[in-house]
Amino acid sequence: GAALAAKSRALLYMASPLNNPTNAREKWQAAADAAKAVIDLNEYSLYPDYGDLFLRANSYNSEVIWSRPYNQLLSNEGIILELSMYPNGYSGFGQVNPYQAMVDAFETINGKLPVDDPEFDPQNPYVNRDPRFYETILYDGAPFKGRDVETFVPGGKDSREGPISAWNATETGYYVRKFLDESITNPSATNQGNAPYIYFRYAEILLNYAEAEYFLGNESVSREYVNMVRSRPGVNMPSVTQTGVDLLKRIQHERQIELCFEGHRYFDVRRWKIAPLELNKLPKRIDIVKDPNTNKKTYTINTMANFKFVFTDKNYLVPIPQKEIDKNPLLTQNPGY
């Protein structure tokens, strides 16, 4: 299963626009066949609890195809998720701060992006969202370890005004929840979770197959497999019904949400050749002010002007090391280097 899953990802990348500029059908067929080979093993299924599938207590569940186990009790192997990602108010370093764009990408329970949903209230932004949002993001008011996360000012325990390690507070108003073991208190290098890191899981394979079938013209099959992921018990998001280019955008969006923080997005936007559009946006944060008299919160989205990213066409490929060109003058340097 692990070998076939690796083959599925590799052939999907090979069929994608970055590596398949002529959109050769045989490459998409190979990608579809590789994903279907994993599916046809009948060894894997979607785990019914999206959040819990990443925890040690559920290691090697029905969705996991290949994972790397850790045993921090034996030796510190460098994975200190709780210490790195817990909010500062929970004695964590708060090092991973999702941007507002990632939060905005999570649909409402109506199956629409917040910007497209007339029922969405920007002054009450975290209600009625895709259930995966609550398993992925720690936002102001999120229940976590017996209290609500507080990123508001003044005085929020997990804000830059928090009483514990204020310098470790989020820069964006958000922290990551995914992967974290809530049973850990006062995390440290020797007090941390032991969850295996999942490299391949079944949901990715279903989305690989959906994408390949789309490019083969089999849109009904494509929608079926995207909707398998969306209809996982505990998620149950409305079905995707789009066609044509709109369906492709939904497939791409589903990967962004389902596989969030699992190391796919940077490579996906590159292989789809939409990286400048997605990566060159000025990032945004949420600022929340709580009136100490009324306890009413005001939510304001602000641009982080000092965080500017530049992705150009040359960044689709990495440079060939000069020492390799010196060994073989027939090698041609990639464009832009």
Coordinates of C-alpha atoms in Angstrom, one line a residue, residues 47 49 51-64 196 198:
Y47 CA -11.5 7.0 9.6
D49 CA -13.2 11.0 13.3
G51 CA -9.5 15.1 14.3
D52 CA -8.6 11.9 16.2
L53 CA -7.1 10.0 13.2
F54 CA -3.8 11.9 13.8
L55 CA -3.4 11.0 17.5
R56 CA -1.4 8.2 19.0
A57 CA -4.4 6.6 20.6
N58 CA -5.7 5.9 17.1
S59 CA -2.3 5.0 15.5
Y60 CA -2.4 2.8 12.4
N61 CA -6.2 3.3 11.9
S62 CA -8.1 2.3 8.8
E63 CA -7.0 5.4 6.9
V64 CA -3.3 5.3 7.5
P196 CA 3.2 8.8 14.4
I198 CA 1.4 10.2 8.6

